[in-house]
Structure formats: structure tokens, C-alpha cells
CSV table of C-alpha atoms and ligand atoms in Angstrom, one decimal:
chain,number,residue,atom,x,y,z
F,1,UNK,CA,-15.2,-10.0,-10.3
F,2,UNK,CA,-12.3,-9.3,-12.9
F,3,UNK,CA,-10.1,-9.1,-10.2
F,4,UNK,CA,-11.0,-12.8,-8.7
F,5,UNK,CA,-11.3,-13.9,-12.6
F,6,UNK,CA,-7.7,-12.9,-13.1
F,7,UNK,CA,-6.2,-14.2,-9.6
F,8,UNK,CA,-7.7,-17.6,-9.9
F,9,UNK,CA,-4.6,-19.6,-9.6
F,10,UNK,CA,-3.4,-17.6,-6.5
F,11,UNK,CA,-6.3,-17.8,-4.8
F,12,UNK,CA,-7.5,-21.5,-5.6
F,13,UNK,CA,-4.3,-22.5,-4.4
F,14,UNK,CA,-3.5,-20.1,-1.5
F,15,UNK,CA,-6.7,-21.6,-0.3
F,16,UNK,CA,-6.9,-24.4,-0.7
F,17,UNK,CA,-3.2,-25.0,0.6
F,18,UNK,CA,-4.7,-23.7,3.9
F,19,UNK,CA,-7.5,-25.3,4.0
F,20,UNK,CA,-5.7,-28.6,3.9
F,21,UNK,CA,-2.9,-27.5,6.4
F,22,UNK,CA,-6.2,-26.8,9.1
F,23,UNK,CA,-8.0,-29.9,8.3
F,24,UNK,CA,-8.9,-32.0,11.3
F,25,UNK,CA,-7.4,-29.1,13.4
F,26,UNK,CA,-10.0,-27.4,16.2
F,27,UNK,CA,-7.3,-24.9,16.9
F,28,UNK,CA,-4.1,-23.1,15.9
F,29,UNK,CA,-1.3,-24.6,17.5
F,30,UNK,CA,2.1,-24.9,16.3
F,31,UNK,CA,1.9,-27.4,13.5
F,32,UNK,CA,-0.5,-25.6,11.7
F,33,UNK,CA,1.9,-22.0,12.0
F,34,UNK,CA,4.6,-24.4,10.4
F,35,UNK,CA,2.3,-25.3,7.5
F,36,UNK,CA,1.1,-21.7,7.5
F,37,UNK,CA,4.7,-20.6,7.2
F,38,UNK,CA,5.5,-23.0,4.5
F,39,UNK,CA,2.4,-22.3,2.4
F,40,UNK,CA,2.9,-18.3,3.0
F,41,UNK,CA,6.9,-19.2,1.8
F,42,UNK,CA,6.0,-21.2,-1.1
F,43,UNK,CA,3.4,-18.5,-2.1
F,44,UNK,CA,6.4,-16.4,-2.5
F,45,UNK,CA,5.5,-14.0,-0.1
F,46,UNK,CA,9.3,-14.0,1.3
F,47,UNK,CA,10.8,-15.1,4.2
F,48,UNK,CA,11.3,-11.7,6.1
F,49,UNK,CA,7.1,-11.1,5.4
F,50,UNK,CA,6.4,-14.8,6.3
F,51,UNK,CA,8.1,-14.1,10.1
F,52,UNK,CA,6.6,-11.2,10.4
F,53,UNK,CA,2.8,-12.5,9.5
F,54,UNK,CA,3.9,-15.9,11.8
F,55,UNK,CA,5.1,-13.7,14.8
F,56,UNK,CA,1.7,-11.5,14.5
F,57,UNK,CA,-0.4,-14.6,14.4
F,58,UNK,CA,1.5,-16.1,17.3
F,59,UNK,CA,0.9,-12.9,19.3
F,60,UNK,CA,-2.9,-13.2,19.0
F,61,UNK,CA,-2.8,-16.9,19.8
F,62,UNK,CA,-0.4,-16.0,22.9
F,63,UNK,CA,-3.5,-13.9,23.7
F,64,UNK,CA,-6.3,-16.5,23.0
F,65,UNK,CA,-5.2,-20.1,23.7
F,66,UNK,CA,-8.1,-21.7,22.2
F,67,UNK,CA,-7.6,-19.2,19.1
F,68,UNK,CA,-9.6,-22.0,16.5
F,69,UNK,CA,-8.6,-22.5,12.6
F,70,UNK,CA,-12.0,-21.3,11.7
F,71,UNK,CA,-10.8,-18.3,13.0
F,72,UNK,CA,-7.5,-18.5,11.3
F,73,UNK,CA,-9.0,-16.8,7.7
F,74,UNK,CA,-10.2,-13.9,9.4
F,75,UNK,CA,-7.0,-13.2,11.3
F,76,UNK,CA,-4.4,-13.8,8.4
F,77,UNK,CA,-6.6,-11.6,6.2
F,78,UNK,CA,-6.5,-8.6,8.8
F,79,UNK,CA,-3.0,-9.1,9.6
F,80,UNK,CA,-2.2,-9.4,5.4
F,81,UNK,CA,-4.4,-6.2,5.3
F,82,UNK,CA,-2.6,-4.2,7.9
F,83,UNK,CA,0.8,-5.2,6.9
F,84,UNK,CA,-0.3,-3.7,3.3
F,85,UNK,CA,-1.5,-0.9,4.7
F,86,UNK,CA,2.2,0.2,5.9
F,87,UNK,CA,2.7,1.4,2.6
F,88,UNK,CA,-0.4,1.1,0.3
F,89,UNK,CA,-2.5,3.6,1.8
F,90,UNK,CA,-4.5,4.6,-1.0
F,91,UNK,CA,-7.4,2.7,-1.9
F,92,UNK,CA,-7.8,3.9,-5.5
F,93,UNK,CA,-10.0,1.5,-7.4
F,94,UNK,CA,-9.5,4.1,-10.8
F,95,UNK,CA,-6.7,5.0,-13.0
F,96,UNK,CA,-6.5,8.6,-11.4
F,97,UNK,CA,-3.3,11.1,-11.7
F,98,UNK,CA,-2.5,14.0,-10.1
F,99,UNK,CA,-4.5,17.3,-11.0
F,100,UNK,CA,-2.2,19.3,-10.0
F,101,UNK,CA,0.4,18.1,-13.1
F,102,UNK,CA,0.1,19.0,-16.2
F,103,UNK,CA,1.7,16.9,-17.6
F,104,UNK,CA,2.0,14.4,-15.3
F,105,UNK,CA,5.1,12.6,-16.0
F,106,UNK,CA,5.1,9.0,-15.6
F,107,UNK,CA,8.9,7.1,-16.0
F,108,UNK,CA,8.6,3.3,-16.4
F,109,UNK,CA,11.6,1.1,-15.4
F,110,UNK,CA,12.5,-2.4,-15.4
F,111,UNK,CA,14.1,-5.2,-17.3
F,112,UNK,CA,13.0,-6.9,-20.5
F,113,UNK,CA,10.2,-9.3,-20.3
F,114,UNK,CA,8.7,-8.5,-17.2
F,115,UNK,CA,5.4,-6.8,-19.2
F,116,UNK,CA,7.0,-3.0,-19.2
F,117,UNK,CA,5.8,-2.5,-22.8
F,118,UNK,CA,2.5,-4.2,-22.3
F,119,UNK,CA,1.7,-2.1,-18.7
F,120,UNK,CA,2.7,1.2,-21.1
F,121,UNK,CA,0.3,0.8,-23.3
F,122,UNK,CA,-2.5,-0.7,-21.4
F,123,UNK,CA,-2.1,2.3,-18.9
F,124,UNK,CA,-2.7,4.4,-21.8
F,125,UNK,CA,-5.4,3.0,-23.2
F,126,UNK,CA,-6.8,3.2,-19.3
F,127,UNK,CA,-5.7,7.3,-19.3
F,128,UNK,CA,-7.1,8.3,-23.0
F,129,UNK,CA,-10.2,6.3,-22.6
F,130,UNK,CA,-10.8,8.7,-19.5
F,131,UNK,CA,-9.9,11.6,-22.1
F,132,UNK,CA,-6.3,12.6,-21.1
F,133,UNK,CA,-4.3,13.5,-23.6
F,134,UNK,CA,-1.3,11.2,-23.6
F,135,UNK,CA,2.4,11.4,-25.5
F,136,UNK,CA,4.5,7.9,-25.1
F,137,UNK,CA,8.6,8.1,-25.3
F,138,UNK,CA,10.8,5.3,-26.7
F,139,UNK,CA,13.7,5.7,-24.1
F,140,UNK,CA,14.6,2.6,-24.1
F,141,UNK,CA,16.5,3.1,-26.9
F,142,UNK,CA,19.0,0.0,-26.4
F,143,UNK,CA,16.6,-2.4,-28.7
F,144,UNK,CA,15.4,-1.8,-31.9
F,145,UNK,CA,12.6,-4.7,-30.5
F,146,UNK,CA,11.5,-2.3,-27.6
F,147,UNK,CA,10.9,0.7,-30.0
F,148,UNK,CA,8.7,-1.5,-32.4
F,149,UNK,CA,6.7,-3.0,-29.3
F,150,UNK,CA,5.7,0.6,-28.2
F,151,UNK,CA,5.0,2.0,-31.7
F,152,UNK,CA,2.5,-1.4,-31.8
F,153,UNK,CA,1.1,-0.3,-28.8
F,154,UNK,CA,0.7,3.5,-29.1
F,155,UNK,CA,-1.3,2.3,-32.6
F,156,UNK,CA,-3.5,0.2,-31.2
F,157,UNK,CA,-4.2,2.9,-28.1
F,158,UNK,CA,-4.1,5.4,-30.9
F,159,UNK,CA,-1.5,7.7,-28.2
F,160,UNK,CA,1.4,9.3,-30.4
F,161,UNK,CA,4.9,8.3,-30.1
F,162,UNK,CA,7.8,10.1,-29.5
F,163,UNK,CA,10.9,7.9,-30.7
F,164,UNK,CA,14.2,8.3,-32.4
F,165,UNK,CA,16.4,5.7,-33.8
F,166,UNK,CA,17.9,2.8,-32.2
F,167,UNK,CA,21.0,3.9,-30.0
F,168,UNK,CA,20.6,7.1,-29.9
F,169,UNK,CA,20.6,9.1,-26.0
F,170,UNK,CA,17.6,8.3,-24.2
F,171,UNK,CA,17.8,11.2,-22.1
F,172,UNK,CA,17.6,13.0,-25.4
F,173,UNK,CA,14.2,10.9,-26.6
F,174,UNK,CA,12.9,12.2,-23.3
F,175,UNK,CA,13.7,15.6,-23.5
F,176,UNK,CA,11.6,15.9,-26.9
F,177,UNK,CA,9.1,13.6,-25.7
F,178,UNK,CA,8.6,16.1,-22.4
F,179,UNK,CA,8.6,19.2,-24.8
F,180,UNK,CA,6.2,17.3,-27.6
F,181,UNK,CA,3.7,17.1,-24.6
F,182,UNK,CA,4.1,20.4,-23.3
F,183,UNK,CA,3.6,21.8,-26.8
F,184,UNK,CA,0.4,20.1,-27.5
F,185,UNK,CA,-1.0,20.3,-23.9
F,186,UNK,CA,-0.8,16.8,-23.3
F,187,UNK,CA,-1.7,15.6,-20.2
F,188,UNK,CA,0.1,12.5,-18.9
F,189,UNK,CA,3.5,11.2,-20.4
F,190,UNK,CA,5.2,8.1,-20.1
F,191,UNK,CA,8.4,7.3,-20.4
F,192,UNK,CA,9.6,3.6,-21.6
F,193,UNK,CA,13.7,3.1,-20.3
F,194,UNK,CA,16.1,0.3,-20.9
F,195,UNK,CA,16.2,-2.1,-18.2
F,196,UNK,CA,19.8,-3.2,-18.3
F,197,UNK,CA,20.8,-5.2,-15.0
F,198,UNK,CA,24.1,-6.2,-16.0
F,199,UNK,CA,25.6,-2.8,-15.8
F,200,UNK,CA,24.5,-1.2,-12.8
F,201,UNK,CA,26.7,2.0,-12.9
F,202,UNK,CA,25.5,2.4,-16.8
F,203,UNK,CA,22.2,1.8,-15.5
F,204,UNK,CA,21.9,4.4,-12.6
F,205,UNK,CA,23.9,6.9,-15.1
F,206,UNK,CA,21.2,6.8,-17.6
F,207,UNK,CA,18.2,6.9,-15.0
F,208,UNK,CA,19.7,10.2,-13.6
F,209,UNK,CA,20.6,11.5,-17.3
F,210,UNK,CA,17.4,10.9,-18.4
F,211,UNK,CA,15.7,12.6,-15.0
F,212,UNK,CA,17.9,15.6,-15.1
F,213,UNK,CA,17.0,16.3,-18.7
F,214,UNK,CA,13.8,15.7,-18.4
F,215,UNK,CA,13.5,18.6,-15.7
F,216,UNK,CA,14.8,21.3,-18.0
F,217,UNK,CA,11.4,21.1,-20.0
F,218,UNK,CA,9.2,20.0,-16.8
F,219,UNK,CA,10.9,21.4,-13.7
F,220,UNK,CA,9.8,18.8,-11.0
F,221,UNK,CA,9.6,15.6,-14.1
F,222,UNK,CA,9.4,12.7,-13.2
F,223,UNK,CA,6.2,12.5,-10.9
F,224,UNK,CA,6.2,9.1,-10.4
F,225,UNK,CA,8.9,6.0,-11.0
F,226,UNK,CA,7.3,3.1,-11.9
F,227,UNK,CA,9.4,-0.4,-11.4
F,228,UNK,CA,7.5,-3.4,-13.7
F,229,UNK,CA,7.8,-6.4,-11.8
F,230,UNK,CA,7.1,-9.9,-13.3
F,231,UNK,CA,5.0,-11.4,-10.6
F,232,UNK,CA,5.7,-15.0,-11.4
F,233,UNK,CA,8.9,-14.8,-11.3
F,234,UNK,CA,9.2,-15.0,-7.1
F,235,UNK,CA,12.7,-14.0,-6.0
F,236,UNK,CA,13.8,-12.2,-9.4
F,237,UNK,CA,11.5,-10.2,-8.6
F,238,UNK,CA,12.9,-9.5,-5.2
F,239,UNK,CA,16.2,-9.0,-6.7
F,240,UNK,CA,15.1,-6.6,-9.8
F,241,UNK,CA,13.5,-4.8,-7.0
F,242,UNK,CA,16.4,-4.5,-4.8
F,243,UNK,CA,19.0,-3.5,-8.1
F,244,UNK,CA,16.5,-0.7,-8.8
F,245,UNK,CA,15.8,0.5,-6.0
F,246,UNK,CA,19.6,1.0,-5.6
F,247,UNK,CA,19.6,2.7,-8.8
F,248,UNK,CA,16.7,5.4,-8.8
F,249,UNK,CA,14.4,6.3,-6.3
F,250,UNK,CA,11.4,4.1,-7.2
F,251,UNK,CA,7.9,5.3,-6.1
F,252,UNK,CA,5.5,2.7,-7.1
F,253,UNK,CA,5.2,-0.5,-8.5
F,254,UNK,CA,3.4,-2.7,-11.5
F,255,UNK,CA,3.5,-6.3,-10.8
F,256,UNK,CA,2.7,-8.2,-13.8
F,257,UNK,CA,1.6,-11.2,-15.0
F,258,UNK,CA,-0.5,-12.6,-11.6
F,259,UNK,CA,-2.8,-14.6,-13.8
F,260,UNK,CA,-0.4,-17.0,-14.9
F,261,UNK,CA,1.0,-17.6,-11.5
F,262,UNK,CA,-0.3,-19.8,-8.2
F,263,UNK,CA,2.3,-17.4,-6.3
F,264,UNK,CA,0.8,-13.6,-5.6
F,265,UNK,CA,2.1,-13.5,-2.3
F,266,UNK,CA,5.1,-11.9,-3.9
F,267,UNK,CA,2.9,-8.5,-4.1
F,268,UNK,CA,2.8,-8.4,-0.4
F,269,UNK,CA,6.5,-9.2,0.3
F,270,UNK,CA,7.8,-6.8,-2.1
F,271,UNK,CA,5.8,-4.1,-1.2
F,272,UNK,CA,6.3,-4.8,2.6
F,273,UNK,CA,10.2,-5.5,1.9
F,274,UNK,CA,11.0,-2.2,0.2
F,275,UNK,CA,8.3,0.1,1.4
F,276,UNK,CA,7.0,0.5,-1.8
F,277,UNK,CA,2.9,1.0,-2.7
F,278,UNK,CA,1.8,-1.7,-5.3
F,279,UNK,CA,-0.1,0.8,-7.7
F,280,UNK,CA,-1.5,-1.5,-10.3
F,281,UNK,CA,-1.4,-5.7,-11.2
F,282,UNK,CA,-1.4,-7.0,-14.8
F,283,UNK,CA,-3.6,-10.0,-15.5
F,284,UNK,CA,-3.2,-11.0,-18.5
F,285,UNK,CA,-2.2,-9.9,-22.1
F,286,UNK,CA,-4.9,-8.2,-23.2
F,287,UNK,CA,-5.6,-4.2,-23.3
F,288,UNK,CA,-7.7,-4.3,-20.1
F,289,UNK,CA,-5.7,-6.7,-18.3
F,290,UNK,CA,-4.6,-4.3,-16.1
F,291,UNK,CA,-5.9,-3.4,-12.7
F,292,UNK,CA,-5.4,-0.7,-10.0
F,293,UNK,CA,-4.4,-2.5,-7.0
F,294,UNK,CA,-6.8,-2.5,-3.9
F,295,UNK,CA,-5.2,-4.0,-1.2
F,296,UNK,CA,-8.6,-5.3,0.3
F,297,UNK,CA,-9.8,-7.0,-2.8
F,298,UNK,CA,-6.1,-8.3,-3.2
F,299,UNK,CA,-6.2,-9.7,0.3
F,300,UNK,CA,-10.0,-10.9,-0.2
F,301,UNK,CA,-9.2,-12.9,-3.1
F,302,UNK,CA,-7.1,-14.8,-1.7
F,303,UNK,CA,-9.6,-16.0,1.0
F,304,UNK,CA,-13.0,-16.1,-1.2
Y,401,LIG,P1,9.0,-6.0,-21.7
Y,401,LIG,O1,10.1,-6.6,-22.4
Y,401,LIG,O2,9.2,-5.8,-20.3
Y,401,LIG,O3,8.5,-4.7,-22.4
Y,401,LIG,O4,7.8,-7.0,-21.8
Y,401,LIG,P2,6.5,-7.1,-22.8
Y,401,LIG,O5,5.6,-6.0,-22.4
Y,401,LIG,O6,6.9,-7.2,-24.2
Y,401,LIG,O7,5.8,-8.4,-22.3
Y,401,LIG,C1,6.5,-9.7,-22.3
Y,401,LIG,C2,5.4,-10.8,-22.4
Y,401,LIG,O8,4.6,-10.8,-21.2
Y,401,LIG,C3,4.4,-10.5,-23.6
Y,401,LIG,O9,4.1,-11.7,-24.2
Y,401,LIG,C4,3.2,-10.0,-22.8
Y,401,LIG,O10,2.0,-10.2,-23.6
Y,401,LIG,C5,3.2,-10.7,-21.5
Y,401,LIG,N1,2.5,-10.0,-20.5
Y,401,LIG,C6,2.7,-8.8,-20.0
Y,401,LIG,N2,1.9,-8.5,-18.9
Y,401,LIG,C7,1.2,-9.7,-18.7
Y,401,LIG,C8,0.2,-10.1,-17.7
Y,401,LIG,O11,-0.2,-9.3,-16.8
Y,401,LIG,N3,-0.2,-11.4,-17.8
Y,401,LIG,C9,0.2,-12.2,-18.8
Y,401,LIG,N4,-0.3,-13.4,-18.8
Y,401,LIG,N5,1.1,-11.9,-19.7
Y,401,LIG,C10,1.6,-10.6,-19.7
């Protein structure tokens, strides 16, 4: 219900889009996969994706002739599903971790704006309102703005902070952030970077500084890469995924901000693009704005 609440402007408009490119029409023929391309494209969903959903759809009408639009729904939600499925296998519907880590170390990239901060500290308001202990570090130590935003955050979740001043090595706020949580037993830690672009070599330096350093206090740190993506922003998003990707070996992803936007699609193209599972999707500003991503109830909200 939260989910559909939150995704109202993709869905009404996914919807709706499709139900005016099938009006009048008994079956799918090739107008309607022209509009269904253009409204899948305009969705954001990627060109790559959109081919890829068009030539599945075309297979089953090669199969059925007489394939009708009422059918169309069904069909582009299984396909959507299955093409999900690739690489979101999981269907976690709670803010679980892995028991086997203690702590679990959890490193957050991406660049500034795209909600990094905010999915930080609503993830651990999610992981200490299920009672795990949880430590934040303030590696993105570039901004004096980013350390302020997570000290607001790690007050309001009532998490402690690990930070040091502006400037200063991240790789070193992440060493005592690491051995802060091992020392009081902590069990998740999440690490805030700086999400410089424009210096990609500087970038992918810091990532692996920060990595290496991190294993000296917990051997097999970090457990999961996290890339923040701004969901609304369409092909930026594409390209922040690409740049990082490049960079560090990113192992699931946050897209943000799907509340404010009529273009969701971008979920599934990244995450069919780069082979990447979608692990949770922010909708809104607020502390529990934040969701773990279930690839059916993603898929059915667009069709309800
Ligand atoms: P950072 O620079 O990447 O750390 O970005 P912040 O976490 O500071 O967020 C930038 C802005 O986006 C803030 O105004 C947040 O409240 C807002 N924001 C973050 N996530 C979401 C979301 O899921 N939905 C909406 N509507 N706003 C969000």
C-alpha cells in the first residue's frame, strides 16, 4: 500500500500512457509495439531494455497472431518480471543482513544529491529499530556539508558517528569507524564516501584506499557496495552507474527519489543494464521513506 502510495506518478502515468496507446485496438499489432516502445523509452527504462522487452513481446505475438491488448498487461508484466529476475533474485520484503557478519559492513557510494545521506540514515533507523547495533562513518570527508548531514541524521536515528574533520583521509575515518564497531560489538556499519565524478582516477584511488584499510580491522570489509542512484534523474543515472561501476565493484543498488518522478522504468533498465540487484527504493524524504525492493510489487504497481 506504501509501496503504490509512493509510486503514484510512475504508475498513473505508465498506465495510463498504455492504456491510451491500446485504445480502440482488439490486438497487438505493430503500431501499438511502436507506442509501447515509446512509452517504455520515455519511462526511462533505456533503449537496450526497451528492445529487449519489444523483441520478447514480438516473440509471443509471432506465436499467437490474434495475441489481444487485453492481453498486453499480463504479458509485459511477466516479461518486466522475468527480465528482473536476471539479477534480483531475492525477494526480501525486510531490511535483513547477513548473520553470518558481524559487523556487517555496508560502503555507500555515489555523487552528491542523489539521497546518499538521506538512504544512510533511513537504513539505520530501518537496522536499529530491528535492534542491531549500528556505528555510521563520515568518509566522505571532501564536504564539511556531508559531515553535518550525517551527524543530523545519526541524531535523529540516535546511531553514533564516527567522523573526523573536514579533509582529513577517508580511508583513515573508516579504519576507526570499522574498529569503533568491532570494539563495541556493533553490528552493521555504514560507511558514507565522497562521490566525486570529475576525477575518476582520484575517485577509484580512494574507493580501494578506503577498502584495503578497512580489511586490516575486518578481514573480508566491505560486504556489500551500495551505489545511491537518483531515480529521476533518467540517463544520469545511467551514467553515474556506468562511472562507478568502472571504479569499484558495486554490488547493489539504492534508487532514490521514485516518488517525485513519472519515470521508474529506470529501476529496471539499470538493473538489467549492469547486472546489478535493486536492493531498496527511496520514496520520499521522510525516515520511513524507504523501501526494500520487491521486484513483483515493483512490476505490479505499475499495472494496478
Ligand atoms: P546526498 O548529497 O546524496 O547525500 O543527498 P541527500 O541525502 O542530502 O539528499 C538530497 C535531497 O534529496 C534532500 O533534500 C533529500 O531530502 C532528498 N531525498 C532523498 N531521498 C529522497 C526520496 O526518496 N524522495 C524524495 N522526494 N526526496 C529524497
Amino acid at each position: 500500500e506504501t509501496l503504490d502510495k509512493g509510486l503514484e506518478k510512475s504508475k498513473t502515468s505508465f498506465f495510463s500512457k498504455l492504456g491510451k496507446a491500446v485504445a480502440g485496438k482488439a490486438k497487438v499489432d505493430d503500431d501499438v509495439l511502436d507506442s509501447l516502445e515509446e512509452i517504455l523509452v520515455t519511462s526511462d527504462v533505456g533503449v537496450d531494455t526497451t528492445l529487449k522487452i519489444i523483441d520478447r513481446i514480438e516473440d509471443r505475438v509471432a506465436r499467437d497472431k490474434y495475441l489481444g491488448t487485453e492481453e498486453l498487461n499480463t504479458i509485459l508484466r511477466e516479461e518486466i518480471a522475468g527480465l528482473l529476475s536476471e539479477t534480483n533474485t531475492g525477494e526480501a520484503t525486510d531490511f535483513e543482513i547477513p548473520t553470518n557478519k558481524k559487523p556487517y559492513v555496508l560502503m555507500v557510494v555515489g555523487v552528491n544529491g542523489v539521497g546518499k545521506t538521506t538512504t544512510i540514515g533511513k537504513l539505520a533507523h530501518q537496522f536499529s529499530n530491528k535492534g542491531l547495533k549500528v556505528v555510521l562513518g563520515a568518509a566522505d570527508t571532501f564536504r564539511a556539508a556531508a559531515i553535518d548531514q550525517l551527524q543530523v541524521w545519526a541524531d535523529r536515528t540516535n546511531v553514533p558517528i564516527i567522523k573526523q574533520k573536514m579533509g582529513s583521509d577517508p580511508a583513515s575515518v573508516a579504519f576507526d569507524t570499522l574498529s569503533a564497531a568491532v570494539n563495541q560489538n556493533a553490528d552493521v556499519v555504514i560507511i558514507d564516501t565522497a562521490g566525486r565524478l570529475h576525477n575518476k582516477v582520484n575517485l577509484m584511488n580512494e574507493l580501494s584506499k578506503v577498502k584495503r584499510v578497512m580489511q586490516k580491522v575486518v578481514g573480508d570489509a566491505p560486504h556489500d557496495v551500495l551505489l545511491v542512484l537518483d531515480g529521476s534523474t533518467g540517463q544520469n543515472a545511467f551514467e553515474q552507474a556506468k562511472q562507478f561501476t568502472k571504479a569499484t565493484e558495486v554490488t547493489s543498488l539504492a534508487v532514490t527519489k521514485l516518488d517525485g518522478t513519472a519515470k521508474g522504468g529506470v529501476v529496471i533498465g539499470i538493473s538489467d543494464q549492469f547486472q546489478i540487484p535493486v536492493k531498496y527504493i527511496g520514496v520520499g524524504e521522510g525516515i520511513d521513506d524507504l523501501q526494500v525492493f520487491n521486484k513483483y510489487e515493483f512490476v505490479d504497481s505499475f499495472f494496478k
